[in-house]
Amino acid sequence: MINVLDLALVRTFVAVAEHAGMTAAGNALHLTQSAVSQQIKRLEESLGTPLFIRDRRGLRLTRTGERFRSRAIPLLALNDETISEMSATGPSGRVRVGVPLDLVGNAFSAILKTYVEAHPQVEVSLLSGSSTDLKKLALGGGIDLAIVEEPSSLSGSNCLGVERLVWAGAKQGRAYRKKPLPVSMVSETCAFRPVVIEALDKARRDWRTVFENVSMEATAATTRADLAVSVWLEIYAPADLEILGPECGVPRLPSFAINLYGPAQNASPAVRSFESHLRDGFMRERRKL
């Protein structure tokens, strides 16, 4: 039976399952591959059943492993919330987090809410901007953590998820029929801009910029008014917009990774706590989809 001390093994199991590999999980948990492997072995011995299939194709969950993962994620969340609520000395301090404009009002807001409720002594400061700028700030120490959107080829141990990039237009709109294609983008530093332009050029589709701004709400409003089409990560596209496929004459777009950069090795307990909450929170949100 799993006891409280064994939850470290459960957390390692979830990381391995999420990253589909011992090395990537080790990087995320700041453990060696050998340590991760030993912890998984101990957990399997404790449960009396294998959780992973190991073959030439890599590492895959067994059916038992799939069932255990579905139980492990809420188990860890409950443990973390309980410890936070019952402990008289939780983490304190300040956490500076960078979040792209299109993620602020989606999954991130729910994740942030549960954290600040559980850790009222931690002051969380948010900075919104383009993924390019936020990544530079995180790597340069200007902020503690940065959630950024990058081509899926750049996904790795810091990846929170990979999502499709899609075109969107107004419901029953006609903007996608116009020539040149009217496109609304957030700014010249938007992470999606280079791949969107490349896809349009390869498809030989003439296009023009209708509206460049620093607000996702303004971009959505322009799209709703059928003045232009825009691009979004599919799971975060506004529900009142229509996803446009190749039949609408728009080129296919590549998938994008949502990556987490930071924290530094000497990060405070508050930053480490928020990082762990972010990873677990994004994992839970993806399970709901």
Protein backbone atom coordinates (compact mmCIF):
# COMPACT_ATOMS: atom_id res chain seq x y z
CA MET A 1 0.00 0.00 0.00
CA ILE A 2 1.30 3.49 -0.86
CA ASN A 3 2.15 5.56 2.21
CA VAL A 4 3.00 9.24 2.45
CA LEU A 5 6.72 8.67 2.06
CA ASP A 6 6.14 6.79 -1.19
CA LEU A 7 4.56 9.83 -2.85
CA ALA A 8 8.00 10.82 -4.11
CA LEU A 9 7.96 7.61 -6.15
CA VAL A 10 4.47 8.42 -7.43
CA ARG A 11 5.62 11.90 -8.51
CA THR A 12 8.54 10.35 -10.37
CA PHE A 13 6.19 7.88 -12.08
CA VAL A 14 3.93 10.70 -13.29
CA ALA A 15 6.93 12.59 -14.66
CA VAL A 16 8.18 9.52 -16.55
CA ALA A 17 4.70 8.85 -17.95
CA GLU A 18 4.31 12.47 -19.05
CA HIS A 19 7.73 12.71 -20.70
CA ALA A 20 7.75 9.10 -22.00
CA GLY A 21 11.33 8.59 -20.90
CA MET A 22 13.63 8.30 -17.91
CA THR A 23 16.14 10.92 -19.09
CA ALA A 24 13.59 13.65 -19.81
CA ALA A 25 11.82 12.96 -16.50
CA GLY A 26 15.14 13.12 -14.69
CA ASN A 27 15.87 16.52 -16.20
CA ALA A 28 12.46 17.79 -15.12
CA LEU A 29 12.90 16.44 -11.58
CA HIS A 30 16.61 17.30 -11.34
CA LEU A 31 17.49 13.62 -10.84
CA THR A 32 19.88 11.31 -12.67
CA GLN A 33 18.47 8.73 -15.06
CA SER A 34 19.72 6.00 -12.72
CA ALA A 35 17.87 7.51 -9.75
CA VAL A 36 14.65 7.74 -11.76
CA SER A 37 15.00 4.13 -12.92
CA GLN A 38 15.56 2.92 -9.36
CA GLN A 39 12.52 4.82 -8.09
CA ILE A 40 10.28 3.34 -10.80
CA LYS A 41 11.58 -0.13 -9.96
CA ARG A 42 10.81 0.40 -6.25
CA LEU A 43 7.30 1.60 -7.07
CA GLU A 44 6.62 -1.39 -9.33
CA GLU A 45 7.91 -3.73 -6.62
CA SER A 46 5.71 -2.01 -4.05
CA LEU A 47 2.64 -2.40 -6.27
CA GLY A 48 3.61 -5.91 -7.38
CA THR A 49 3.04 -5.19 -11.08
CA PRO A 50 4.93 -3.58 -13.99
CA LEU A 51 3.81 -0.07 -14.90
CA PHE A 52 5.82 0.32 -18.10
CA ILE A 53 6.54 -1.74 -21.21
CA ARG A 54 10.21 -1.47 -22.12
CA ASP A 55 11.13 -2.44 -25.68
CA ARG A 56 12.93 -1.13 -28.75
CA ARG A 57 10.15 1.38 -29.35
CA GLY A 58 10.87 3.03 -26.03
CA LEU A 59 8.87 3.30 -22.84
CA ARG A 60 5.08 2.82 -22.80
CA LEU A 61 2.54 2.47 -20.02
CA THR A 62 0.96 -0.91 -19.38
CA ARG A 63 -2.82 -1.02 -18.86
CA THR A 64 -2.16 -1.07 -15.14
CA GLY A 65 0.16 1.89 -15.60
CA GLU A 66 -2.59 3.82 -17.40
CA ARG A 67 -5.02 3.13 -14.55
CA PHE A 68 -2.42 4.07 -11.95
CA ARG A 69 -1.65 7.36 -13.73
CA SER A 70 -5.33 8.32 -13.65
CA ARG A 71 -5.27 7.83 -9.86
CA ALA A 72 -1.78 9.26 -9.27
CA ILE A 73 -2.41 12.75 -10.64
CA PRO A 74 -5.33 13.64 -8.31
CA LEU A 75 -3.50 11.85 -5.47
CA LEU A 76 -0.51 14.16 -5.82
CA ALA A 77 -2.73 17.22 -6.14
CA LEU A 78 -4.63 16.30 -2.98
CA ASN A 79 -1.39 15.66 -1.10
CA ASP A 80 0.10 19.02 -2.12
CA GLU A 81 -3.06 20.91 -1.24
CA THR A 82 -3.36 19.16 2.12
CA ILE A 83 0.26 19.80 3.07
CA SER A 84 -0.09 23.44 2.09
CA GLU A 85 -3.30 23.94 4.06
CA MET A 86 -2.15 22.10 7.18
CA SER A 87 1.44 23.35 7.32
CA ALA A 88 2.09 26.41 9.42
CA THR A 89 5.23 27.22 7.45
CA GLY A 90 4.64 27.07 3.72
CA PRO A 91 6.75 28.76 1.06
CA SER A 92 6.81 32.54 1.05
CA GLY A 93 8.35 35.22 -1.09
CA ARG A 94 7.88 36.51 -4.62
CA VAL A 95 7.51 34.67 -7.94
CA ARG A 96 7.78 36.54 -11.25
CA VAL A 97 6.09 34.67 -14.10
CA GLY A 98 5.92 35.48 -17.81
CA VAL A 99 2.88 34.25 -19.78
CA PRO A 100 1.99 34.78 -23.47
CA LEU A 101 -1.09 36.88 -24.11
CA ASP A 102 -3.19 34.02 -25.49
CA LEU A 103 -2.63 31.80 -22.43
CA VAL A 104 -3.39 34.30 -19.68
CA GLY A 105 -7.16 33.87 -19.82
CA ASN A 106 -7.23 30.13 -20.43
CA ALA A 107 -5.79 27.19 -18.49
CA PHE A 108 -3.25 29.38 -16.73
CA SER A 109 -5.85 31.46 -14.88
CA ALA A 110 -7.34 28.37 -13.21
CA ILE A 111 -3.89 27.05 -12.29
CA LEU A 112 -2.89 30.42 -10.85
CA LYS A 113 -6.10 30.68 -8.81
CA THR A 114 -5.59 27.36 -7.06
CA TYR A 115 -1.98 28.25 -6.24
CA VAL A 116 -2.63 31.68 -4.71
CA GLU A 117 -5.49 30.24 -2.68
CA ALA A 118 -3.22 27.51 -1.29
CA HIS A 119 -0.18 29.81 -0.81
CA PRO A 120 -1.46 33.26 0.23
CA GLN A 121 2.00 34.11 1.59
CA VAL A 122 3.54 33.94 -1.89
CA GLU A 123 3.35 37.10 -4.01
CA VAL A 124 2.92 36.19 -7.68
CA SER A 125 3.68 38.85 -10.29
CA LEU A 126 2.66 38.32 -13.92
CA LEU A 127 4.22 39.72 -17.06
CA SER A 128 2.49 39.24 -20.41
CA GLY A 129 4.28 39.54 -23.72
CA SER A 130 5.56 37.63 -26.70
CA SER A 131 7.16 34.22 -26.21
CA THR A 132 10.43 35.49 -27.68
CA ASP A 133 10.71 38.34 -25.18
CA LEU A 134 9.61 36.23 -22.21
CA LYS A 135 12.15 33.51 -22.97
CA LYS A 136 14.96 36.07 -23.08
CA LEU A 137 13.87 37.48 -19.73
CA ALA A 138 13.75 34.05 -18.10
CA LEU A 139 17.14 32.96 -19.43
CA GLY A 140 18.62 36.30 -18.41
CA GLY A 141 17.21 36.18 -14.88
CA GLY A 142 14.76 39.03 -15.42
CA ILE A 143 11.88 36.78 -14.33
CA ASP A 144 11.77 33.48 -12.47
CA LEU A 145 9.65 31.45 -14.88
CA ALA A 146 8.41 31.86 -18.44
CA ILE A 147 5.74 29.89 -20.25
CA VAL A 148 6.47 30.23 -23.96
CA GLU A 149 5.12 28.92 -27.25
CA GLU A 150 7.72 27.45 -29.61
CA PRO A 151 7.79 25.11 -32.62
CA SER A 152 7.29 21.51 -31.48
CA SER A 153 10.83 20.68 -32.66
CA LEU A 154 12.05 22.63 -29.61
CA SER A 155 10.05 20.55 -27.12
CA GLY A 156 11.99 18.62 -24.50
CA SER A 157 12.08 18.08 -20.77
CA ASN A 158 10.65 21.57 -20.25
CA CYS A 159 7.59 20.85 -22.41
CA LEU A 160 4.15 21.26 -20.80
CA GLY A 161 2.29 20.08 -23.89
CA VAL A 162 2.15 20.15 -27.69
CA GLU A 163 -0.87 21.64 -29.46
CA ARG A 164 -2.04 22.22 -33.05
CA LEU A 165 -1.79 25.71 -34.50
CA VAL A 166 -4.94 26.47 -36.49
CA TRP A 167 -6.65 29.19 -38.48
CA ALA A 168 -9.85 30.70 -37.12
CA GLY A 169 -12.52 32.91 -38.63
CA ALA A 170 -15.94 34.31 -37.81
CA LYS A 171 -18.85 31.88 -37.63
CA GLN A 172 -20.22 31.61 -41.17
CA GLY A 173 -17.68 34.27 -42.14
CA ARG A 174 -16.22 35.00 -45.56
CA ALA A 175 -12.90 36.66 -44.73
CA TYR A 176 -10.98 33.50 -45.68
CA ARG A 177 -12.37 33.85 -49.25
CA LYS A 178 -10.86 37.29 -49.79
CA LYS A 179 -7.79 37.95 -51.92
CA PRO A 180 -5.34 38.84 -50.59
CA LEU A 181 -6.13 36.95 -47.39
CA PRO A 182 -6.67 39.42 -44.50
CA VAL A 183 -4.71 38.26 -41.45
CA SER A 184 -4.82 39.70 -37.93
CA MET A 185 -1.73 39.15 -35.79
CA VAL A 186 -0.78 40.33 -32.34
CA SER A 187 2.65 41.81 -33.13
CA GLU A 188 5.80 41.39 -35.15
CA THR A 189 7.35 39.45 -32.27
CA CYS A 190 4.49 36.92 -32.13
CA ALA A 191 5.92 33.38 -31.96
CA PHE A 192 3.45 32.20 -34.61
CA ARG A 193 4.26 34.89 -37.17
CA PRO A 194 7.32 33.29 -38.88
CA VAL A 195 5.64 29.91 -39.46
CA VAL A 196 2.39 31.53 -40.60
CA ILE A 197 4.20 33.65 -43.19
CA GLU A 198 6.26 30.65 -44.30
CA ALA A 199 3.12 28.51 -44.73
CA LEU A 200 1.36 31.24 -46.73
CA ASP A 201 4.39 31.77 -48.96
CA LYS A 202 4.76 28.04 -49.61
CA ALA A 203 1.06 27.84 -50.50
CA ARG A 204 1.49 30.92 -52.73
CA ARG A 205 -1.41 32.57 -50.97
CA ASP A 206 -1.34 36.35 -51.15
CA TRP A 207 -2.05 37.98 -47.79
CA ARG A 208 -2.12 41.31 -46.03
CA THR A 209 -2.04 42.44 -42.43
CA VAL A 210 -5.32 43.92 -41.26
CA PHE A 211 -4.55 44.68 -37.65
CA GLU A 212 -1.44 44.34 -35.48
CA ASN A 213 -1.84 45.03 -31.79
CA VAL A 214 -0.81 43.82 -28.35
CA SER A 215 -4.17 42.45 -27.32
CA MET A 216 -5.58 39.00 -27.99
CA GLU A 217 -9.04 40.39 -27.30
CA ALA A 218 -8.57 42.91 -30.10
CA THR A 219 -7.41 40.14 -32.43
CA ALA A 220 -10.44 38.04 -31.51
CA ALA A 221 -12.78 41.00 -32.00
CA THR A 222 -11.33 41.68 -35.46
CA THR A 223 -11.86 38.03 -36.35
CA ARG A 224 -15.42 37.95 -34.96
CA ALA A 225 -16.25 40.97 -37.11
CA ASP A 226 -15.16 38.96 -40.18
CA LEU A 227 -12.53 41.55 -41.01
CA ALA A 228 -9.74 38.97 -40.97
CA VAL A 229 -8.67 35.47 -40.02
CA SER A 230 -6.26 34.76 -37.17
CA VAL A 231 -4.20 31.88 -35.76
CA TRP A 232 -4.52 30.19 -32.37
CA LEU A 233 -3.46 27.09 -30.53
CA GLU A 234 -6.53 24.93 -31.15
CA ILE A 235 -7.42 24.24 -27.52
CA TYR A 236 -7.24 27.96 -26.68
CA ALA A 237 -9.15 29.32 -29.68
CA PRO A 238 -12.27 31.28 -28.59
CA ALA A 239 -15.33 29.05 -28.73
CA ASP A 240 -17.29 31.60 -30.76
CA LEU A 241 -14.79 31.43 -33.65
CA GLU A 242 -14.79 28.77 -36.35
CA ILE A 243 -11.74 26.60 -36.99
CA LEU A 244 -10.78 26.77 -40.68
CA GLY A 245 -9.41 23.72 -42.47
CA PRO A 246 -7.55 23.23 -45.78
CA GLU A 247 -10.92 23.17 -47.58
CA CYS A 248 -11.09 26.90 -46.86
CA GLY A 249 -7.92 27.48 -48.86
CA VAL A 250 -5.68 28.15 -45.86
CA PRO A 251 -2.41 26.21 -45.53
CA ARG A 252 -1.80 23.66 -42.80
CA LEU A 253 0.17 24.98 -39.84
CA PRO A 254 2.65 23.08 -37.64
CA SER A 255 2.14 22.12 -34.02
CA PHE A 256 3.58 24.24 -31.25
CA ALA A 257 5.02 23.26 -27.88
CA ILE A 258 4.16 25.06 -24.66
CA ASN A 259 7.51 25.16 -22.86
CA LEU A 260 8.47 26.25 -19.36
CA TYR A 261 11.81 28.03 -18.88
CA GLY A 262 13.43 28.48 -15.46
CA PRO A 263 13.93 28.47 -12.62
CA ALA A 264 17.61 29.04 -11.81
CA GLN A 265 19.44 26.44 -9.75
CA ASN A 266 19.42 28.74 -6.72
CA ALA A 267 15.69 29.47 -7.01
CA SER A 268 13.73 30.07 -3.82
CA PRO A 269 11.32 27.49 -2.36
CA ALA A 270 8.44 29.68 -3.51
CA VAL A 271 9.64 29.57 -7.12
CA ARG A 272 10.22 25.82 -6.94
CA SER A 273 6.76 25.37 -5.45
CA PHE A 274 5.12 27.41 -8.19
CA GLU A 275 7.05 25.53 -10.90
CA SER A 276 5.81 22.18 -9.55
CA HIS A 277 2.25 23.51 -9.35
CA LEU A 278 2.45 24.73 -12.95
CA ARG A 279 3.60 21.36 -14.26
CA ASP A 280 0.96 19.45 -12.32
CA GLY A 281 -1.71 22.00 -13.25
CA PHE A 282 -1.06 21.87 -16.98
CA MET A 283 -1.04 18.08 -16.77
CA ARG A 284 -4.45 18.06 -15.06
CA GLU A 285 -5.92 20.57 -17.53
CA ARG A 286 -4.79 18.45 -20.48
CA ARG A 287 -6.46 15.38 -18.97
CA LYS A 288 -9.79 17.26 -19.03
CA LEU A 289 -9.62 17.92 -22.78
